[in-house]
mmCIF file of C-alpha atoms and ligand atoms in Angstrom:
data_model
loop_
_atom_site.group_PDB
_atom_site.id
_atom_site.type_symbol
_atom_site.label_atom_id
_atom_site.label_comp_id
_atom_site.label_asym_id
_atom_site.label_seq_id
_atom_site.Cartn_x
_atom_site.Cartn_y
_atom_site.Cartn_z
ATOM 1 C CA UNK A 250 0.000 0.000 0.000
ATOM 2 C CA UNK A 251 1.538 3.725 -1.154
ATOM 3 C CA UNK A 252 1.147 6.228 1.596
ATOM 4 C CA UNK A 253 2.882 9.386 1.786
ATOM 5 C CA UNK A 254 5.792 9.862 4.002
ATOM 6 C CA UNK A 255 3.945 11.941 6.478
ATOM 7 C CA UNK A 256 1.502 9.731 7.770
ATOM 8 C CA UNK A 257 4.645 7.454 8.048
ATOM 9 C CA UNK A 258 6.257 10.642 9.752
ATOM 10 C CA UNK A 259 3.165 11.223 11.973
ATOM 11 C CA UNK A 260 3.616 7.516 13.468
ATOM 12 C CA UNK A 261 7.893 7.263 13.858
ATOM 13 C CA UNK A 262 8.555 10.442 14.996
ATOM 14 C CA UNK A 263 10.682 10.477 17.984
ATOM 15 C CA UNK A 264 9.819 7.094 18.263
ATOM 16 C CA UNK A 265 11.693 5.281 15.105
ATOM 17 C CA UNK A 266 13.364 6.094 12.267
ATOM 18 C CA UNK A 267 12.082 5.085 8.840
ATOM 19 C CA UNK A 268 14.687 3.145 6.624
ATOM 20 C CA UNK A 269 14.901 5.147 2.871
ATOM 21 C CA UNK A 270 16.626 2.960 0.114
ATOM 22 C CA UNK A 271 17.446 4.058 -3.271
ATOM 23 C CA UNK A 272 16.875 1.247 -5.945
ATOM 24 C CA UNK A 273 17.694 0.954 -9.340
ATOM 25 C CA UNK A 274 16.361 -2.636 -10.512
ATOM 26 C CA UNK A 275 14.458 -5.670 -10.225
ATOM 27 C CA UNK A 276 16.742 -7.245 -7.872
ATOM 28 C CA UNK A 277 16.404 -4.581 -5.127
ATOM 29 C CA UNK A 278 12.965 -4.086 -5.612
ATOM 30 C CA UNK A 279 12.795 -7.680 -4.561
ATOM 31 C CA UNK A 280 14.959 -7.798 -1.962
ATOM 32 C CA UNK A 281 13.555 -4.538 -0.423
ATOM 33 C CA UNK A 282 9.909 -5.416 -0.366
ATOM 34 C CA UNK A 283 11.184 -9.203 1.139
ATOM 35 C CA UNK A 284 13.213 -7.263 3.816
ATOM 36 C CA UNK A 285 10.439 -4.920 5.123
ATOM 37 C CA UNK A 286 8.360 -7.262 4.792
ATOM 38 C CA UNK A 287 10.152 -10.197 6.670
ATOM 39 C CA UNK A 288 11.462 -7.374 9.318
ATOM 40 C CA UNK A 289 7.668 -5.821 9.764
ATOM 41 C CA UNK A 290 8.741 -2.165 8.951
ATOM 42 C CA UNK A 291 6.726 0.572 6.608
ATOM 43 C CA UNK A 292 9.747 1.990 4.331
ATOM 44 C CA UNK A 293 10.462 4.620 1.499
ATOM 45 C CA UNK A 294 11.378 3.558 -1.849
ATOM 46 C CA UNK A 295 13.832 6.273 -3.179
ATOM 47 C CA UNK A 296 14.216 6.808 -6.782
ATOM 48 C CA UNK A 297 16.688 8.853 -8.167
ATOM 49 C CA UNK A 298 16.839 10.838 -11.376
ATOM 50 C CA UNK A 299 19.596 8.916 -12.163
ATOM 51 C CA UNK A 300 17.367 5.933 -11.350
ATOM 52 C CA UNK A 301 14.519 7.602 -13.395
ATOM 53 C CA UNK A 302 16.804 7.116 -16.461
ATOM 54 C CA UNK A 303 18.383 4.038 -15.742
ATOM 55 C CA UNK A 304 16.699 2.500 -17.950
ATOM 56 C CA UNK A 305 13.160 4.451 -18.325
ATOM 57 C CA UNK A 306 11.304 5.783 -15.703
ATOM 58 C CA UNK A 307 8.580 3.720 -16.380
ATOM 59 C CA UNK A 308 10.546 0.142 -16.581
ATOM 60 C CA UNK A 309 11.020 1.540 -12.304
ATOM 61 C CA UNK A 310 7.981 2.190 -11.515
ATOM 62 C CA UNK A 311 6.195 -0.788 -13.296
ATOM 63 C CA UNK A 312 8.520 -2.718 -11.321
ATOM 64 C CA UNK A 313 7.044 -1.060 -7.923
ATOM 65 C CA UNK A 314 3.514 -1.130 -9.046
ATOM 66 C CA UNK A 315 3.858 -5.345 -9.563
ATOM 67 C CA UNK A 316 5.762 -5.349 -6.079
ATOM 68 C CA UNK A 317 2.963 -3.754 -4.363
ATOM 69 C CA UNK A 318 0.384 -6.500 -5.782
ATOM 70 C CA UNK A 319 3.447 -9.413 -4.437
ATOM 71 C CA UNK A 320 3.580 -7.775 -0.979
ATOM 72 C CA UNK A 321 0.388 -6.933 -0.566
ATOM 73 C CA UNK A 322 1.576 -6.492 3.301
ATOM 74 C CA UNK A 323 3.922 -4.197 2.665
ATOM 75 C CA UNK A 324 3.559 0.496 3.417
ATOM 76 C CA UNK A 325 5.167 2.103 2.048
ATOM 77 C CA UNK A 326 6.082 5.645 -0.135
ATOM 78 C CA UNK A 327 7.395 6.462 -3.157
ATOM 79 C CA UNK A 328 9.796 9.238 -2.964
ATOM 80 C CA UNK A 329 11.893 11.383 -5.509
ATOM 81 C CA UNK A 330 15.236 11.397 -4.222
ATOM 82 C CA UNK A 331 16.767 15.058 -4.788
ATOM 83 C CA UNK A 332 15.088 16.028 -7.436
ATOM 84 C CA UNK A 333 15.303 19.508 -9.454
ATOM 85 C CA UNK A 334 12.539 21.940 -10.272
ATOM 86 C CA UNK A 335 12.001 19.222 -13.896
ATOM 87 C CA UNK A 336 12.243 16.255 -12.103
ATOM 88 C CA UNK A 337 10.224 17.279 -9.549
ATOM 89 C CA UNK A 338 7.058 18.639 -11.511
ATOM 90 C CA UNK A 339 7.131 15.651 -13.692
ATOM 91 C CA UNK A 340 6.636 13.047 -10.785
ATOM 92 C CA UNK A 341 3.942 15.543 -9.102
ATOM 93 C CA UNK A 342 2.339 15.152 -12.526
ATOM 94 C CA UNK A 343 3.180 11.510 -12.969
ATOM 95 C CA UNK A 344 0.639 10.565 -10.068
ATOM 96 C CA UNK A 345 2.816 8.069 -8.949
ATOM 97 C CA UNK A 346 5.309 9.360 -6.230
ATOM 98 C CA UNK A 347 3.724 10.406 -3.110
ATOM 99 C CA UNK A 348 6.412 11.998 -2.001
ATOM 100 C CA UNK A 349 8.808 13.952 -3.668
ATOM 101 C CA UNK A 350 12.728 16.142 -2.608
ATOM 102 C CA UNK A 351 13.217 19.447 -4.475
ATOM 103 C CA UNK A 352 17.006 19.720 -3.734
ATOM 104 C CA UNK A 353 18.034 23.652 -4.260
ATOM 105 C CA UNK A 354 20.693 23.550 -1.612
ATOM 106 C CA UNK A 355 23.273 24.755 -3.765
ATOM 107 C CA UNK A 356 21.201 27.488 -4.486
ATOM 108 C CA UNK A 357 21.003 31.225 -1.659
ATOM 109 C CA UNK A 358 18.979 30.658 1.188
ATOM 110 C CA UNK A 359 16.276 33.013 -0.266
ATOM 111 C CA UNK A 360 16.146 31.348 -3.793
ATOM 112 C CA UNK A 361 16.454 27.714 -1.900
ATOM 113 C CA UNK A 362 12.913 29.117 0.054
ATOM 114 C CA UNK A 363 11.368 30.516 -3.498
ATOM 115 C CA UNK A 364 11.833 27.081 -5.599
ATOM 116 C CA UNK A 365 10.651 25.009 -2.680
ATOM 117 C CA UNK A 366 7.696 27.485 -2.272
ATOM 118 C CA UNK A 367 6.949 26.519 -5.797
ATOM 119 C CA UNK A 368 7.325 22.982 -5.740
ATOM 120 C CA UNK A 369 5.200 22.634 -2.263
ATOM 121 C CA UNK A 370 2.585 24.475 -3.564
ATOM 122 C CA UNK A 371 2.231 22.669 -6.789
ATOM 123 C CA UNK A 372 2.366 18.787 -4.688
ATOM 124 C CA UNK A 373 0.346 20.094 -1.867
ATOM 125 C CA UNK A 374 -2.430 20.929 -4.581
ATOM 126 C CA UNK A 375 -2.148 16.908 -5.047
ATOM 127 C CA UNK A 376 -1.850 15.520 -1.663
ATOM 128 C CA UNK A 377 1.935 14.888 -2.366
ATOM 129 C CA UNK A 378 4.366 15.723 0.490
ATOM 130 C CA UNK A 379 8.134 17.679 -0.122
ATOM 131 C CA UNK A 380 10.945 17.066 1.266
ATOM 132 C CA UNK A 381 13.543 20.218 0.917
ATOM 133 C CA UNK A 382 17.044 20.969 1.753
ATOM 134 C CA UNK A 383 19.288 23.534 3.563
ATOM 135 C CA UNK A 384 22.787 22.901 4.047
ATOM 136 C CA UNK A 385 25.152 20.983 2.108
ATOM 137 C CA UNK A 386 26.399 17.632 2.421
ATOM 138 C CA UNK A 387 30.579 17.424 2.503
ATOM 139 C CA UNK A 388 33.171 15.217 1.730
ATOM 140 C CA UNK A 389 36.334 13.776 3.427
ATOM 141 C CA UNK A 390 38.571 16.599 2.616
ATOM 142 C CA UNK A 391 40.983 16.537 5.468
ATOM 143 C CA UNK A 392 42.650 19.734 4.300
ATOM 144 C CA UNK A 393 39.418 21.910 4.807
ATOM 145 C CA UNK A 394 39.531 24.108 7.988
ATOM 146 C CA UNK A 395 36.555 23.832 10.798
ATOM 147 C CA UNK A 396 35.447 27.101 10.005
ATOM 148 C CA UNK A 397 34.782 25.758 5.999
ATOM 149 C CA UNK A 398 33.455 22.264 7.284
ATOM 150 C CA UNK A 399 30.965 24.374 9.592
ATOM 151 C CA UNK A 400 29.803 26.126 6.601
ATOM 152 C CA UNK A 401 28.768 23.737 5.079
ATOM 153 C CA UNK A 402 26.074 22.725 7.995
ATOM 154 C CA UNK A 403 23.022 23.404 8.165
ATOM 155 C CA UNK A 404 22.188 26.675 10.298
ATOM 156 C CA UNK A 405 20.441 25.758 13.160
ATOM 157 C CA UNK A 406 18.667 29.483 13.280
ATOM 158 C CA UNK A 407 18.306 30.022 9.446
ATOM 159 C CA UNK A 408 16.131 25.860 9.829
ATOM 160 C CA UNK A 409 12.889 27.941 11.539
ATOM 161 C CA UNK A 410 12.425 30.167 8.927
ATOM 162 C CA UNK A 411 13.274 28.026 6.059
ATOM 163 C CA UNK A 412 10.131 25.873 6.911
ATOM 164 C CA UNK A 413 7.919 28.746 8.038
ATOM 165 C CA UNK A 414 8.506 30.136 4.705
ATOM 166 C CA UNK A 415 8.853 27.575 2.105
ATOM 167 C CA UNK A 416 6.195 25.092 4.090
ATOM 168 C CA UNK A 417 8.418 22.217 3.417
ATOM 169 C CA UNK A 418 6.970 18.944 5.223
ATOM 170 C CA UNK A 419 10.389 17.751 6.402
ATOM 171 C CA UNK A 420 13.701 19.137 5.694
ATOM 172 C CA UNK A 421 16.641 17.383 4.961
ATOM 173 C CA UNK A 422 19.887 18.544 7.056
ATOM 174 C CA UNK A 423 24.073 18.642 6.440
ATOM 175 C CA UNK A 424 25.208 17.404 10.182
ATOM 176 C CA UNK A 425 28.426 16.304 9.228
ATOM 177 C CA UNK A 426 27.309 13.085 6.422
ATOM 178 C CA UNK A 427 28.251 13.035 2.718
ATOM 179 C CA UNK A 428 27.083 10.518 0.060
ATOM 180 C CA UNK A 429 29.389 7.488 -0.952
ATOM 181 C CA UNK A 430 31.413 4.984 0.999
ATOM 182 C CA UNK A 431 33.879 7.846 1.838
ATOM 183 C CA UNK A 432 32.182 10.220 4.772
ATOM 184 C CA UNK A 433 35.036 10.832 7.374
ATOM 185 C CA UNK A 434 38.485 10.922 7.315
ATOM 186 C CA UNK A 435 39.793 11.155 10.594
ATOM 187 C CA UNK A 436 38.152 11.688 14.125
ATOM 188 C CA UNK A 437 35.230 13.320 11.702
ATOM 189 C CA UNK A 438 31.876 11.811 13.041
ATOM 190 C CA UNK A 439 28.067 12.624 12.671
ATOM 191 C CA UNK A 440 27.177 16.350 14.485
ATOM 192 C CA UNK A 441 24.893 15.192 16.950
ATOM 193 C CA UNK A 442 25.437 18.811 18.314
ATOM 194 C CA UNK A 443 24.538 20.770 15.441
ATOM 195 C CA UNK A 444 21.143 18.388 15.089
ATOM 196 C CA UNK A 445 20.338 18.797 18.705
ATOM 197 C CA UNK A 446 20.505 22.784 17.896
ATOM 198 C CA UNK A 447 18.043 22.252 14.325
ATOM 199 C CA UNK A 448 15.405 20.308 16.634
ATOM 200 C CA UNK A 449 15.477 23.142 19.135
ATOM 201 C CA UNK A 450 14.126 25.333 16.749
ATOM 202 C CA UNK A 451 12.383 22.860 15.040
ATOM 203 C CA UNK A 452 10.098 20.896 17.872
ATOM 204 C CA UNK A 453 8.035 18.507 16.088
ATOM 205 C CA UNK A 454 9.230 18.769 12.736
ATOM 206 C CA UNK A 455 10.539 15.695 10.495
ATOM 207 C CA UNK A 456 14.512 15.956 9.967
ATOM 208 C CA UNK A 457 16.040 13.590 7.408
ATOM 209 C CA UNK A 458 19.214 12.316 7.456
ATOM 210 C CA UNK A 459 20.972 12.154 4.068
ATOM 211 C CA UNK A 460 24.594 9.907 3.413
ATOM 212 C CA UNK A 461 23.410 7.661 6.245
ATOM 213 C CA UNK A 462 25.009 4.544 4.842
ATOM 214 C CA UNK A 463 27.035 2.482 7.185
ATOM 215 C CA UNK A 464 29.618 1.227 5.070
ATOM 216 C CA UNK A 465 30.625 -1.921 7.213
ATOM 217 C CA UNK A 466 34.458 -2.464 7.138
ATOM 218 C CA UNK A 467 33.391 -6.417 6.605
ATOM 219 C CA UNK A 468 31.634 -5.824 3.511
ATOM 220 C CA UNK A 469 34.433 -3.882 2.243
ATOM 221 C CA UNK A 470 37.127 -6.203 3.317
ATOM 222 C CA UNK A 471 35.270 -8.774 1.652
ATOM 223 C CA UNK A 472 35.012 -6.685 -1.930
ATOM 224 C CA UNK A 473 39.122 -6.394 -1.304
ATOM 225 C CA UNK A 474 39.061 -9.546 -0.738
ATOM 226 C CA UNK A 475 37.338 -11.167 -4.402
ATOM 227 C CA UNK A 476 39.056 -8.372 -6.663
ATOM 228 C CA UNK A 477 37.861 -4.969 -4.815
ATOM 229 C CA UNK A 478 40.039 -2.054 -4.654
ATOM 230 C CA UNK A 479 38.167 0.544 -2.171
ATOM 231 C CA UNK A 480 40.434 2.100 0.007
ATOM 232 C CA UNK A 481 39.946 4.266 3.371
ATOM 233 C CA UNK A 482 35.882 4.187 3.649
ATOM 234 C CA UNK A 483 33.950 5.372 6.141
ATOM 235 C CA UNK A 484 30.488 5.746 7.113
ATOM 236 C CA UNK A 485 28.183 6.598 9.754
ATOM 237 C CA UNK A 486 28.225 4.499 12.988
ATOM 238 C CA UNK A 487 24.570 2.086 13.205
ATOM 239 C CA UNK A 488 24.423 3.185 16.845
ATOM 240 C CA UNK A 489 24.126 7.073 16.157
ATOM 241 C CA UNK A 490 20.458 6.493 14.498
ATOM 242 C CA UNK A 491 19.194 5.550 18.095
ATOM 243 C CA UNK A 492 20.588 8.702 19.355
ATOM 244 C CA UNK A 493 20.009 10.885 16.164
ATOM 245 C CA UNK A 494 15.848 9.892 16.091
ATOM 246 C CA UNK A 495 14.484 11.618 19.721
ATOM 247 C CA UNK A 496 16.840 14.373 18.137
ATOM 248 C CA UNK A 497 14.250 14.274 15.160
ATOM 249 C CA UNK A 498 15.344 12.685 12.730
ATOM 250 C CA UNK A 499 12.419 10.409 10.800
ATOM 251 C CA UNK A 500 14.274 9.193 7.568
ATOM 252 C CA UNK A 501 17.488 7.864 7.203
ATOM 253 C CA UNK A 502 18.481 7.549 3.382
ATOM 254 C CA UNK A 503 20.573 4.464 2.615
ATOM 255 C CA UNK A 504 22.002 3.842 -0.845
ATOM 256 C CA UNK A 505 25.762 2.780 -0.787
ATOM 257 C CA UNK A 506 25.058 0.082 1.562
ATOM 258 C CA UNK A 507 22.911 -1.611 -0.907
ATOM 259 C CA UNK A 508 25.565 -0.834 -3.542
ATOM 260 C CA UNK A 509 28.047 -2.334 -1.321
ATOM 261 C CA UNK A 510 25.857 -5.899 -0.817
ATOM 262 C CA UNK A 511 25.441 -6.073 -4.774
ATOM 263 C CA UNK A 512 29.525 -5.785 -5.505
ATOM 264 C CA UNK A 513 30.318 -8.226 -2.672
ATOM 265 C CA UNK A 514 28.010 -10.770 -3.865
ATOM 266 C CA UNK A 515 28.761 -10.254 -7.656
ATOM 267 C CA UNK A 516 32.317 -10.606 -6.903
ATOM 268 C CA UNK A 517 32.501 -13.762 -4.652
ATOM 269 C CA UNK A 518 29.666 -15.686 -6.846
ATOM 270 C CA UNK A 519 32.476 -14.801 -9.982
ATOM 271 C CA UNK A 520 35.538 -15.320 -8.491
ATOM 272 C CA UNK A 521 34.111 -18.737 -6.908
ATOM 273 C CA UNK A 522 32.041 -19.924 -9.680
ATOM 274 C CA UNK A 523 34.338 -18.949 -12.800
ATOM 275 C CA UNK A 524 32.416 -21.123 -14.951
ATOM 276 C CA UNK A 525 29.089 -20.023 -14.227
ATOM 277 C CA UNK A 526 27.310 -16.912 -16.223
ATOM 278 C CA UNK A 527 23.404 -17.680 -15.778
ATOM 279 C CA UNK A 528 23.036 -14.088 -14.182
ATOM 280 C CA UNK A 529 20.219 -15.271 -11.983
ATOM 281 C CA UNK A 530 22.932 -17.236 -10.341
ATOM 282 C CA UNK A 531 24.324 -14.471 -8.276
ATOM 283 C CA UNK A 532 20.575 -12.470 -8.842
ATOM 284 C CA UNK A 533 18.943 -14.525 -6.390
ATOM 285 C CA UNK A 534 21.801 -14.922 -3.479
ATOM 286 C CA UNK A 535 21.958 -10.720 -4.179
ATOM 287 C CA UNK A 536 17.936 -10.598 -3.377
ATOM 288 C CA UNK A 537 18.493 -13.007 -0.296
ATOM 289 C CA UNK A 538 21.211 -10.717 1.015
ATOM 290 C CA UNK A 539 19.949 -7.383 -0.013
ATOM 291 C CA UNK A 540 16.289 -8.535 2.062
ATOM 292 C CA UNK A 541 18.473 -9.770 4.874
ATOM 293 C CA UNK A 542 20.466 -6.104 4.658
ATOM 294 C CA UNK A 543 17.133 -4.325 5.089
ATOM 295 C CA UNK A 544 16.470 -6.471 8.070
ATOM 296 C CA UNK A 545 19.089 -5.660 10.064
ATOM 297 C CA UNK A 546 18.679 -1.767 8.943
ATOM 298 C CA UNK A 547 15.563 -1.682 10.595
ATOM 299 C CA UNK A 548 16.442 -2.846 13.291
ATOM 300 C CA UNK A 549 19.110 -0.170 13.917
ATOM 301 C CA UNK A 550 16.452 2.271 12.725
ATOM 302 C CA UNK A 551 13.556 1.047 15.208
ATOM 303 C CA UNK A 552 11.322 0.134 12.357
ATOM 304 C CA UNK A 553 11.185 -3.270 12.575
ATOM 305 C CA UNK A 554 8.068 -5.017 14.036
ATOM 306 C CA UNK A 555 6.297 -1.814 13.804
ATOM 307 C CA UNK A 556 4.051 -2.066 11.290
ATOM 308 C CA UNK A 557 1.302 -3.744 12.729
ATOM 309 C CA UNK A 558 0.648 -0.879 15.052
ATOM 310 C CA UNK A 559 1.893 2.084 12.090
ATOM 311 C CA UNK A 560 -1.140 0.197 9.961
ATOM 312 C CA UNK A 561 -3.662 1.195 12.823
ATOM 313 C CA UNK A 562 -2.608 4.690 12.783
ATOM 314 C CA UNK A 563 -3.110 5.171 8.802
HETATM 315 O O1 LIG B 898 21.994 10.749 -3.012
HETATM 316 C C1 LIG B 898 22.249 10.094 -4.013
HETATM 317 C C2 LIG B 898 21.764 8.699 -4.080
HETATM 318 O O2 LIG B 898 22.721 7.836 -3.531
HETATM 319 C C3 LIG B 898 21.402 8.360 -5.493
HETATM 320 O O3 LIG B 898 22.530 8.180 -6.263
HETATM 321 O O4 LIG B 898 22.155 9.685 -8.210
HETATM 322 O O5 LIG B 898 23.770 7.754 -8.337
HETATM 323 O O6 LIG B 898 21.298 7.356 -8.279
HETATM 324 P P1 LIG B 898 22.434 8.258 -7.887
HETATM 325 P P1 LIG B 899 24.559 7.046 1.116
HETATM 326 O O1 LIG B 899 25.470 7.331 -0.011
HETATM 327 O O2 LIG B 899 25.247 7.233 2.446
HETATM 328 O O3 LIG B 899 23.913 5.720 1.034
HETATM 329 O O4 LIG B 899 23.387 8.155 1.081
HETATM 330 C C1 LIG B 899 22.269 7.995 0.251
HETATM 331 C C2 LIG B 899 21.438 9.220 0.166
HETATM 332 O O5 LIG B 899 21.566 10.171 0.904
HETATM 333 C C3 LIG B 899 20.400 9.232 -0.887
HETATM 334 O O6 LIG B 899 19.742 10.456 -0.957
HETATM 335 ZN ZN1 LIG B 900 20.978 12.159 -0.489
#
């Protein structure tokens, strides 16, 4: 069943976190819906414009539609992942997504606040919920001073009047993350601080948690391991999502992880099975893994074995 991400919101907040995943294919569509399912968790399916044109928009979401008829169990929305003013329009118009991200963080505060305007007023008109963004999300550049780092972040007192005026329904914020398998270099960790300051000003109000992948040193050591070469990755500690949800934070976007469970199985199954090339082969151990991935994410996230009770609230 499609819902919108804030009746999911309504249910977790404070209480849970709900698990975002970016997919791409058949494969993860599988193993996501198995994993929520088996694990009892509402989720967000992210799609990407990079996603979007994968292979065609509607090859994705044809693939989601069928799922929802498999897993008849399953809640769950359908979310734009940072979309532009384009991308975002189209999947308002589309009927499909019931949640979409209009992404102008690069853009001034006061432009940032006049595209999301737009955007919220043309999916609010449709029942469809935005996600918006202020801040930007860093890298691991070590030779960047504090001062730059913290400019990056998202302003604890410029967060009030960002929603007030755009009338965004959750706002994504820069606390330290980046996307990728390579967040901190260092000491670096998540701000907890600079959160605890957004949801000060921000009582009540969804914050999402982009580049929350975890990036497990097995995983990668196994990669290295059967061919890999990724070198000095790092990712968010699982144990900061307990502390980072009664700091507000509702959705936790995970994409690398996933990324990470398709190249480890790929290259074991290969470098075991040289003689093999059936491609469901490796296809279904990926689905198997990737669902019991998702498992153990919402666990970490508080999602799991929560449906039951998020179904009464809907
Ligand atoms: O935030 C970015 C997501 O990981 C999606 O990545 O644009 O390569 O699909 P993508
Ligand atoms: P990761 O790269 O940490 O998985 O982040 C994904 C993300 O933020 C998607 O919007
Ligand atoms: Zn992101």
């Amino acid at each position: 069943m499609i819902v919108t991400t804030k009746e999911l919101f309504k249910a977790a907040y404070q209480k849970f976190a709900i698990g975002a995943y970016n997919i791409n294919n058949l494969e993860q569509c599988m193993g996501l819906f198995r994993g929520n399912v088996d694990s009892d968790a509402p989720f967000i399916i992210q799609i990407s414009k990079g996603a979007r044109s994968y292979t065609d928009k509607r090859m994705l979401e044809g693939i989601i539609r069928a799922a929802d008829e498999v897993f008849p169990e399953a809640v769950f929305a359908v979310h734009l992942d940072h979309g532009d003013y384009d991308a975002c329009i189209d999947c308002i118009d589309s009927g499909f997504y019931s949640s979409v991200m209009i992404d102008a963080s690069g853009e001034p505060f006061d432009e940032n606040i006049r595209i999301t305007r737009e955007i919220v007023e043309r999916a609010h008109a449709k029942g469809i919920v935005v996600e918006a963004e202020l801040g930007q999300l860093g890298g691991v550049e070590e030779h960047v001073s504090v001062d730059e780092k913290n400019a990056h972040l998202t302003d604890p007192d410029q967060a009030g009047e960002f929603v007030q005026r755009s009338g965004c329904d959750s706002l994504a914020v820069a606390i330290g993350t980046s996307h990728g398998a390579y967040k901190f270099s260092g000491d670096q960790a998540l701000r907890l601080d600079v959160l605890a300051e957004i949801q000060k000003r921000l009582p009540d109000f969804p914050l999402v948690m982009h580049g929350s992948s975890s990036v497990p040193q097995e995983e990668v050591a196994r990669i290295n391991a059967a061919g890999g070469a990724m070198k000095g990755t790092k990712g968010v500690d699982e144990e900061d999502f307990a502390k980072a949800v009664p700091l507000g934070v509702t959705k936790v976007n995970i994409d690398t992880d996933g990324r990470l469970v398709w190249t480890r199985v790929h290259r074991e199954f290969f470098r075991d099975k040289p003689e093999k090339f059936d491609l469901r082969d490796p296809g279904k151990i990926f689905m198997a893994e990737y669902a019991k991935f998702i498992a153990h994410k919402n666990e970490k996230l508080g999602s799991a074995r929560t449906l039951k009770w998020v179904r009464e609230l809907l």
